[in-house]
Coordinates of C-alpha atoms in Angstrom, one line a residue:
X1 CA 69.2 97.6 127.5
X2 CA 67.9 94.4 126.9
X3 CA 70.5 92.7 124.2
X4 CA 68.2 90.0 123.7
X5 CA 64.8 91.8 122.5
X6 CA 66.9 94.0 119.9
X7 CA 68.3 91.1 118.5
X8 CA 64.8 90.1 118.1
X9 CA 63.3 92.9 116.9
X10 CA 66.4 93.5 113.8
X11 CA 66.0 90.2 112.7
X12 CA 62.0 90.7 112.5
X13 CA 62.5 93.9 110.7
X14 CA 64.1 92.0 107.4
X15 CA 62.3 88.6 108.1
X16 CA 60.6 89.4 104.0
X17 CA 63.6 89.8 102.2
X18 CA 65.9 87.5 103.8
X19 CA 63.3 85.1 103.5
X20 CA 62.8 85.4 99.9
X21 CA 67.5 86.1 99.7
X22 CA 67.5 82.7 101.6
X23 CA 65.3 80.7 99.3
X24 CA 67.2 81.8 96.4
X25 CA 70.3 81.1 97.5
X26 CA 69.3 77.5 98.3
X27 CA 68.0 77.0 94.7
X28 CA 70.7 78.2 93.4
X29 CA 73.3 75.9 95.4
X30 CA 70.5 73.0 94.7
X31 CA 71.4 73.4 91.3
X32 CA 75.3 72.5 92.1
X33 CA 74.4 69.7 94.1
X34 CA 74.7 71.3 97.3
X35 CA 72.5 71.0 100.5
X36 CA 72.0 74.9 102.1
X37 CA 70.4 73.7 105.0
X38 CA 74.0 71.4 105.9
X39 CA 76.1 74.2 105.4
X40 CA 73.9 76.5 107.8
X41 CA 74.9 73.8 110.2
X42 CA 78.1 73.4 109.3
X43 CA 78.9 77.3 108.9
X44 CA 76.7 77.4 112.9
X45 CA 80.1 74.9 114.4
X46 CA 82.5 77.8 113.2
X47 CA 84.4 79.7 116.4
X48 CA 87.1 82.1 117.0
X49 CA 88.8 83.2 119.8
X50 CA 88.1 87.4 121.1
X51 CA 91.9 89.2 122.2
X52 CA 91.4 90.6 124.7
X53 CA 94.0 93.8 123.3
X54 CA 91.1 95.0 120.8
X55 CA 88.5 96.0 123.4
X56 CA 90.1 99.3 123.6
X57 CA 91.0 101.8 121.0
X58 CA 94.6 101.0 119.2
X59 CA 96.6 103.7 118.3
X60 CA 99.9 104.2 116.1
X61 CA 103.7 105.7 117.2
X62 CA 101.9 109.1 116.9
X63 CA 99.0 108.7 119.2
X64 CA 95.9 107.2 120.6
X65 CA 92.7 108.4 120.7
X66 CA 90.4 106.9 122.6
X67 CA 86.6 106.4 122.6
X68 CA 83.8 106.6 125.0
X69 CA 82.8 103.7 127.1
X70 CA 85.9 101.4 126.4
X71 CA 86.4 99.0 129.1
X72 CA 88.4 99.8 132.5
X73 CA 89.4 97.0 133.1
X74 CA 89.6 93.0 131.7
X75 CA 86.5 92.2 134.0
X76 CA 84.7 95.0 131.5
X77 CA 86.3 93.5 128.2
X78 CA 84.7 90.1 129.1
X79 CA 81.4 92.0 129.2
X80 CA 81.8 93.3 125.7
X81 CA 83.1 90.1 124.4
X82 CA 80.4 88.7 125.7
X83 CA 77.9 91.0 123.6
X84 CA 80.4 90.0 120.1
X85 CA 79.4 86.3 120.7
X86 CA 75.5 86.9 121.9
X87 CA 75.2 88.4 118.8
X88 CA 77.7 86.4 116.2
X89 CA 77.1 83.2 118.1
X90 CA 80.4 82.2 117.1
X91 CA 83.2 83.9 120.0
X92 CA 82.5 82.1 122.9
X93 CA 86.6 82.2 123.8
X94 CA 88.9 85.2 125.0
X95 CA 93.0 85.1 123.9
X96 CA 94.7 87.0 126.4
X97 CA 97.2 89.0 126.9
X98 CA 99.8 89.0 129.7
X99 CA 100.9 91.6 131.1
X100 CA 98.5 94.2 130.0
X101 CA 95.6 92.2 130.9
X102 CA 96.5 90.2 134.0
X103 CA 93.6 89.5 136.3
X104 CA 94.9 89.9 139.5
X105 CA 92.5 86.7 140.7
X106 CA 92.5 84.4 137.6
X107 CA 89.6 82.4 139.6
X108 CA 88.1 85.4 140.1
X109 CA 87.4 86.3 135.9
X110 CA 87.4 82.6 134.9
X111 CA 84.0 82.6 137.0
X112 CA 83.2 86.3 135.8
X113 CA 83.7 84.9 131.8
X114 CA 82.1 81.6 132.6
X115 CA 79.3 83.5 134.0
X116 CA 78.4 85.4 130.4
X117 CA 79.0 82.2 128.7
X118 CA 82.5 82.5 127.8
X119 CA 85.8 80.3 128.3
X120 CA 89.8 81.4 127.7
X121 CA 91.6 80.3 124.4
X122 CA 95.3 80.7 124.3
X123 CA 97.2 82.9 126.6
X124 CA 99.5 85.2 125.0
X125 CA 103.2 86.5 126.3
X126 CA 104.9 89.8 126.6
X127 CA 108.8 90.1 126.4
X128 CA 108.8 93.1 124.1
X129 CA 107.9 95.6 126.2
X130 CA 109.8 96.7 129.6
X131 CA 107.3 96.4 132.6
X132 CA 107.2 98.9 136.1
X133 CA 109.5 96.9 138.1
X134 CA 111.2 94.9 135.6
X135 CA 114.8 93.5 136.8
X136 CA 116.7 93.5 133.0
X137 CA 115.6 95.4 129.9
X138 CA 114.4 93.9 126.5
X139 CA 115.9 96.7 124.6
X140 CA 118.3 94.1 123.2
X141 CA 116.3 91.2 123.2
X142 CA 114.3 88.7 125.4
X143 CA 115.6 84.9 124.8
X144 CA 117.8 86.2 122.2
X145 CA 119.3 88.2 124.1
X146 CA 123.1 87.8 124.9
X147 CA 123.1 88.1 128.7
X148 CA 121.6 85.0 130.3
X149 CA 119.9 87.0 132.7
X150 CA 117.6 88.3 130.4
X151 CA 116.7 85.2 128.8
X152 CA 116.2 83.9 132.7
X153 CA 114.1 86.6 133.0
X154 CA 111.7 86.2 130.1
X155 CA 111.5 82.2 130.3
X156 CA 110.1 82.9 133.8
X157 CA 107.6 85.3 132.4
X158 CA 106.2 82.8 129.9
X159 CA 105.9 80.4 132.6
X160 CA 104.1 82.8 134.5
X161 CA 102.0 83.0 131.7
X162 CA 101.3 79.7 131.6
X163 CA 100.4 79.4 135.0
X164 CA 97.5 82.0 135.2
X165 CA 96.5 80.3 131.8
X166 CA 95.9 76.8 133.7
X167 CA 94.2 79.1 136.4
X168 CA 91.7 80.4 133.7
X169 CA 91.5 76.7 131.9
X170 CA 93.7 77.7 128.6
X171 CA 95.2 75.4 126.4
X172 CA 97.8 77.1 124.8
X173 CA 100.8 79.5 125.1
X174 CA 101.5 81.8 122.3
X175 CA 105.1 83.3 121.6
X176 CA 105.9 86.0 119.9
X177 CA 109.3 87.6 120.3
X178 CA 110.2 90.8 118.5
X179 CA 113.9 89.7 119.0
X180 CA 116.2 90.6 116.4
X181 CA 118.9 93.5 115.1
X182 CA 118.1 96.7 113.1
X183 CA 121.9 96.9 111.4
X184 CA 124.3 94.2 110.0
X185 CA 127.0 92.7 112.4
X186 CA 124.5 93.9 115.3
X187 CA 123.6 90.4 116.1
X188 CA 124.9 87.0 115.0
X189 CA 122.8 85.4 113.4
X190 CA 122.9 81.9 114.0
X191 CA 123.7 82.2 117.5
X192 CA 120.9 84.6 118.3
X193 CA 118.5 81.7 116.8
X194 CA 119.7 79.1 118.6
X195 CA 119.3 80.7 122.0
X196 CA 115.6 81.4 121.3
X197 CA 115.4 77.4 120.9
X198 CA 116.8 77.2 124.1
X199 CA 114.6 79.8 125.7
X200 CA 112.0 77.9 124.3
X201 CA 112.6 74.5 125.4
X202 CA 112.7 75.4 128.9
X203 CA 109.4 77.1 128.3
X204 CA 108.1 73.5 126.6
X205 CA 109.2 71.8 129.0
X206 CA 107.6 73.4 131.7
X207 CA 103.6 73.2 129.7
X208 CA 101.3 71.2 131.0
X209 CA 100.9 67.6 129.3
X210 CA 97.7 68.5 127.7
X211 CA 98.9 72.1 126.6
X212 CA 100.7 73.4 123.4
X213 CA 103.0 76.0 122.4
X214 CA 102.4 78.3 119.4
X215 CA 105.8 80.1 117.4
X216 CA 104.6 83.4 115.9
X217 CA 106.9 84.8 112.8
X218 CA 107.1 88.0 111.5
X219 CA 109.4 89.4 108.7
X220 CA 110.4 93.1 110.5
X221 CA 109.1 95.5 112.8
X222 CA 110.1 96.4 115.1
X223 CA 113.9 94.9 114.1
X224 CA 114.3 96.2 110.6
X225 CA 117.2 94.1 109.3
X226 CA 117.0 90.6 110.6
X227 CA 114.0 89.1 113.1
X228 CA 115.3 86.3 114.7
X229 CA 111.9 84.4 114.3
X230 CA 111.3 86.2 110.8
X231 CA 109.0 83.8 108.4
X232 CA 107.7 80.1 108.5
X233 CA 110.6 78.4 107.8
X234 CA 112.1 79.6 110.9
X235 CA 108.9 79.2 113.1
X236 CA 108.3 75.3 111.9
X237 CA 112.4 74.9 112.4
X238 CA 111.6 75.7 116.2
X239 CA 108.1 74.2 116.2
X240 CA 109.9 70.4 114.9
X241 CA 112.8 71.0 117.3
X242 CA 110.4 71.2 120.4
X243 CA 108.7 68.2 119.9
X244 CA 104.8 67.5 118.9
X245 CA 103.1 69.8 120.9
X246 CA 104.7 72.6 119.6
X247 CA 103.4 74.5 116.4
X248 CA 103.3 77.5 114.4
X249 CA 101.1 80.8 114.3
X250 CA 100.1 82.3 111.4
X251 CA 99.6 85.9 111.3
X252 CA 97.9 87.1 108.6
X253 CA 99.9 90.7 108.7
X254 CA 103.1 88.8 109.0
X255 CA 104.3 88.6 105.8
X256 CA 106.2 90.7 103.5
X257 CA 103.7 91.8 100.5
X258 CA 102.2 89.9 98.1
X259 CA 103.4 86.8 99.9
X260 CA 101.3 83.7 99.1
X261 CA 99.6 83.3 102.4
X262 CA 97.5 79.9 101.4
X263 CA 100.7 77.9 100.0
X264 CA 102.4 79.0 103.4
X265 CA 99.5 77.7 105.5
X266 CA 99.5 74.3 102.8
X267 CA 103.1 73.8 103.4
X268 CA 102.5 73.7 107.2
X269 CA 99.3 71.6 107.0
X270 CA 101.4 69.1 104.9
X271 CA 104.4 69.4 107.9
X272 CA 101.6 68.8 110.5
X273 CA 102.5 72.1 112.1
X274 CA 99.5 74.5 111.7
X275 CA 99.0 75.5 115.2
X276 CA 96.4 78.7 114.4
X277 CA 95.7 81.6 113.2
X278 CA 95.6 85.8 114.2
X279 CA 93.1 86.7 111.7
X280 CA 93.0 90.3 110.1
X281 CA 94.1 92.2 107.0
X282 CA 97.1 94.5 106.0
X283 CA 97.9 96.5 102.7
X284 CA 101.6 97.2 103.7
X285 CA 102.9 95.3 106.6
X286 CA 101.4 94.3 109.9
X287 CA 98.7 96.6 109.5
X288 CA 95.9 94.7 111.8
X289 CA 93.2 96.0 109.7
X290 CA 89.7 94.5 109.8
X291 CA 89.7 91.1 108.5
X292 CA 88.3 90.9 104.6
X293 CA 88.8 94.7 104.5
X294 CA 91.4 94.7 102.3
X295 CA 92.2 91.1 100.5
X296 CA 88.9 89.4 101.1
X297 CA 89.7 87.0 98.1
X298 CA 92.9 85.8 100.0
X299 CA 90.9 85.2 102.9
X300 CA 88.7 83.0 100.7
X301 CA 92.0 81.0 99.8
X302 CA 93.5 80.7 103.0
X303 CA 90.0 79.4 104.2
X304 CA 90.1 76.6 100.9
X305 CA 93.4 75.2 102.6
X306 CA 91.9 74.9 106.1
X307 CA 88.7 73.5 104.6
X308 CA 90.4 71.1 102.0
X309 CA 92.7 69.6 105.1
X310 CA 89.6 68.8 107.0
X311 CA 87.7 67.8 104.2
X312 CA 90.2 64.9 103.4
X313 CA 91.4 64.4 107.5
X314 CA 94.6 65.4 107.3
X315 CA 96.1 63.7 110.7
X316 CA 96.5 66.2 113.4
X317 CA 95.1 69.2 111.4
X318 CA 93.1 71.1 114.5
X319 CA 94.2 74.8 114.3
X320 CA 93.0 77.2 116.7
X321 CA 91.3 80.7 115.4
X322 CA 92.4 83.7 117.1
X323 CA 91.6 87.4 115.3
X324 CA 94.8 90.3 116.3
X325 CA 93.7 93.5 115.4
X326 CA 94.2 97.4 116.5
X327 CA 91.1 99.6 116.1
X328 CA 92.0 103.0 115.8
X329 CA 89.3 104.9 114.1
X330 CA 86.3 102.1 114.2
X331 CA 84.5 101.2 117.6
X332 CA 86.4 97.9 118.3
X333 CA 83.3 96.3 119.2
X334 CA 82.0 96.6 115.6
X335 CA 85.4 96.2 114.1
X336 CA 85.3 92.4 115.8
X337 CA 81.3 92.4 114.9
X338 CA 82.7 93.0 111.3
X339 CA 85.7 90.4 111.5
X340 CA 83.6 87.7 112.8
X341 CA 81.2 88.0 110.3
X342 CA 83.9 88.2 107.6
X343 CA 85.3 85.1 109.0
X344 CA 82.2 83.2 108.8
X345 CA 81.1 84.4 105.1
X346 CA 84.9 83.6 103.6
X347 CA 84.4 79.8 105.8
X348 CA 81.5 79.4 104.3
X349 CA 82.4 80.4 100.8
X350 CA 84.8 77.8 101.5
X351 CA 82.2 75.0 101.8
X352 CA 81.2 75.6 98.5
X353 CA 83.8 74.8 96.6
X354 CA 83.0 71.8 94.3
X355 CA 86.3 69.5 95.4
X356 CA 85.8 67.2 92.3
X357 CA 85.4 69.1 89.9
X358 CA 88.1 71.2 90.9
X359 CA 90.3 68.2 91.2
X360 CA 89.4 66.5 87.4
X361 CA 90.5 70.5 86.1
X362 CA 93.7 69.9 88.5
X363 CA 94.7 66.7 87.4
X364 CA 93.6 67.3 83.7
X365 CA 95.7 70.3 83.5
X366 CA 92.4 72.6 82.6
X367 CA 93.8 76.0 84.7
X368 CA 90.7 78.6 83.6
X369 CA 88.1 75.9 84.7
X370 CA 90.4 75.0 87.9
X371 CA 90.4 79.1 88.4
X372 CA 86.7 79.1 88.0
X373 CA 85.7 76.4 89.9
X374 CA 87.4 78.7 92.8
X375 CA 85.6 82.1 91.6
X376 CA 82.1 80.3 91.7
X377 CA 82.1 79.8 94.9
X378 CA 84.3 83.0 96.3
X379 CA 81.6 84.9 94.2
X380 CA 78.5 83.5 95.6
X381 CA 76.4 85.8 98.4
X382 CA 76.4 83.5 101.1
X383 CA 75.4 86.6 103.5
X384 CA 71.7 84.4 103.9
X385 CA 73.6 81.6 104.6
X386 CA 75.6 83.3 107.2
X387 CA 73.2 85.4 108.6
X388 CA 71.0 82.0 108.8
X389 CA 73.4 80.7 111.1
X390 CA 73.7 83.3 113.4
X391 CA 70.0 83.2 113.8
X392 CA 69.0 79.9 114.3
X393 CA 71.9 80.6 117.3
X394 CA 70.0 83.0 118.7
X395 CA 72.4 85.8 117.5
X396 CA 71.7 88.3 114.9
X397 CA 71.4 88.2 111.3
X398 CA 72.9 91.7 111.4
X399 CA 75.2 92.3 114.0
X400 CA 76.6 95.3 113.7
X401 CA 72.5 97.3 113.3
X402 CA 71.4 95.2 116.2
X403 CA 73.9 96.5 117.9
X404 CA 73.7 100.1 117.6
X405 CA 70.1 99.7 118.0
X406 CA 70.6 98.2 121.6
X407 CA 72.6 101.3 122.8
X408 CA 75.1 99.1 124.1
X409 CA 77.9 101.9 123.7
X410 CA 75.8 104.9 124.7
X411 CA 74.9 103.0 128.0
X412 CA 78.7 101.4 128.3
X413 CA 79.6 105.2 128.2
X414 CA 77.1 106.5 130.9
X415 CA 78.6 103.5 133.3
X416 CA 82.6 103.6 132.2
X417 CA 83.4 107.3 132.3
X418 CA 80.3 109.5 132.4
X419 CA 81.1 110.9 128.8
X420 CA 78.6 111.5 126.2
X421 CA 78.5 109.5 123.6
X422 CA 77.4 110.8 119.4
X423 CA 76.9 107.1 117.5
X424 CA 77.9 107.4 114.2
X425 CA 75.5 107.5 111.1
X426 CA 72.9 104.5 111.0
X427 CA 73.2 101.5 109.2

């Protein structure tokens, strides 16, 4: 399978009509003052970070089932992460996860990733699960817990975690704790909080100078009637206790529904505390769905924040993008194929917002213009423009056909487990 020549030959196949989709699209943003070719460049900088959880096939409390050719091993999901960014041009970083995907020579898959082009993004902790071997249990808690012990035991886990990061070259230590109670007078409350802060301090004070910590929040699950770390305003509480290399991670499926996403990332632009994102959708909870798949407009709006706050250089605003999803019925590889693109297309939707106009309709008080000046760009088909990227990358204009035409899963199958593989119905 030669990657390479199929990306070629898909993008030949369409060369007519995204020719003639390309040149219409840049006459119609010429006509709103806007330059396509820039935001092909522009849209060509975007990056996100690959976890290295969604190589495999997710499951649910009722069961797994798993698909042919999923990786072994980590050493195998760099090789298929790889094959995301050859073709998106736009994942050349891996997030992972500690303990389930703990190299056992970190020099060892830092020169295996580096080798297919790839480098580490933020390492990510474990202290809600129990491991094989594990002195004290986290049924009760990890650094909320009420026995010392335990919260001994899980600050020396994230500073394990932190040490195979430096190992691979990461940045970054992400935190998220599932601490909390499931029934009232279970847990105090206040108390409960304050020993995560000091978990974590011992944690920030052990990070490299040049590293930073990320506070993941989420409302419930699996505590049910009060998360310790539970929403924003608990996360930037910790995040501004720590000190300035500590931040908050937004999780896009950890909110309660109908929350309003985009004024919770503005809030923690304005506080200077936007550490990142896990991209991906939900409909009821923390559903890890395929980014876009279910509220691609809010994904549109959350992307207007980011690109507002770099358009007028908000100080410090630098957020790393991560994508946290669990493929249970789609092929992860095209799930992320999907995401990435989705990603890209609501970025550069984005870029196309017309920032003065939409600020005389602000400040004049004009709300259906203000709304419009939003729609016009959220409903403009920037696939050329995105596709166009990719390209001029070298990656494909259509990820997901180039890759079932390379057979990448059929061969990954043959290699992996021997099993046959049926691909699903062509593009």
């Amino acid at each position: 399978m030669n990657l390479s020549e199929h990306i070629e030959q898909t993008n030949r196949t369409d060369e007519a009509l995204f020719r003639r989709d390309y040149e219409h699209l840049g006459e119609q943003l010429a006509r709103r003052g806007l330059d396509l070719e820039a935001l092909v460049t522009e849209v060509a900088r975007f990056e996100v970070a690959i976890p290295s959880w969604a190589l495999t096939t997710g499951g649910t409390r009722f069961g797994r089932f798993p698909g042919p050719g999923e990786p072994r091993d980590v050493f195998e999901k760099m090789e298929d992460i790889a094959v995301i960014h050859r073709l998106t041009v736009a994942a050349p970083r891996v997030s992972l996860h500690i303990p389930w995907d703990e190299p056992g020579d970190p020099a060892a898959l830092r020169d295996h990733a580096a080798a297919l082009g790839l480098g580490f993004d933020a390492v990510n902790s474990n202290t809600f699960q129990d491991q094989p071997g594990q002195a004290h249990s986290y049924k009760f808690g990890s650094l909320a817990h009420t026995d010392p012990a335990v919260r001994a035991q899980a600050v020396a886990h994230n500073l394990h975690v932190v040490e195979v990061g430096r190992a691979l070259g990461s940045r970054a230590l992400t935190v998220w704790l599932a601490d909390g109670s499931n029934y009232p007078g279970q847990m105090h409350l206040r108390r409960s909080f304050e020993r995560v802060l000091d978990g974590l301090r011992q944690i920030y004070d052990g990070l490299p100078e040049d590293w930073h910590l990320f506070t993941e929040h989420k409302p419930y699950e699996p505590a049910f009637y009060a998360t310790v770390v539970q929403d924003w305003g608990s996360s930037l509480m910790l995040a501004q206790a720590l000190g300035p290399r500590a931040a908050c991670l937004v999780d896009l499926g950890h909110h309660l529904p109908n929350t309003n996403i985009e004024l919770v990332v503005a809030r923690l632009i304005t506080a200077g505390r936007l550490g990142g994102f896990h991209f991906n959708d939900s409909k009821y909870g923390d559903d890890d769905l395929t980014a876009g798949s279910i509220k691609p407009y809010q994904l549109f709006l959350v992307f207007h924040e980011l690109v507002t706050a770099a358009r007028e250089q908000v100080p410090g605003f630098d957020p790393a993008y991560m994508i946290d999803q669990s493929h249970n019925l789609k092929d992860p590889i095209e799930a992320l194929l999907q995401t990435v693109d989705q990603l890209q297309r609501a970025y550069a939707k984005a870029l196309l917002v017309d920032h003065e106009a939409l600020a005389h309709y602000q400040e004049t008080n004009d709300v259906l213009m203000a709304e419009m000046t939003l729609k016009a760009a959220f409903e403009t088909d920037v696939g050329p423009l995105v596709a166009a990227a990719r390209a001029r990358g070298g990656g494909a204009r259509n990820p997901v056909a180039a890759f079932r035409a390379a057979g990448y899963r059929a061969a990954r199958s043959r290699e992996r487990a021997g099993s046959v593989y049926v691909p699903p119905q062509s593009l």
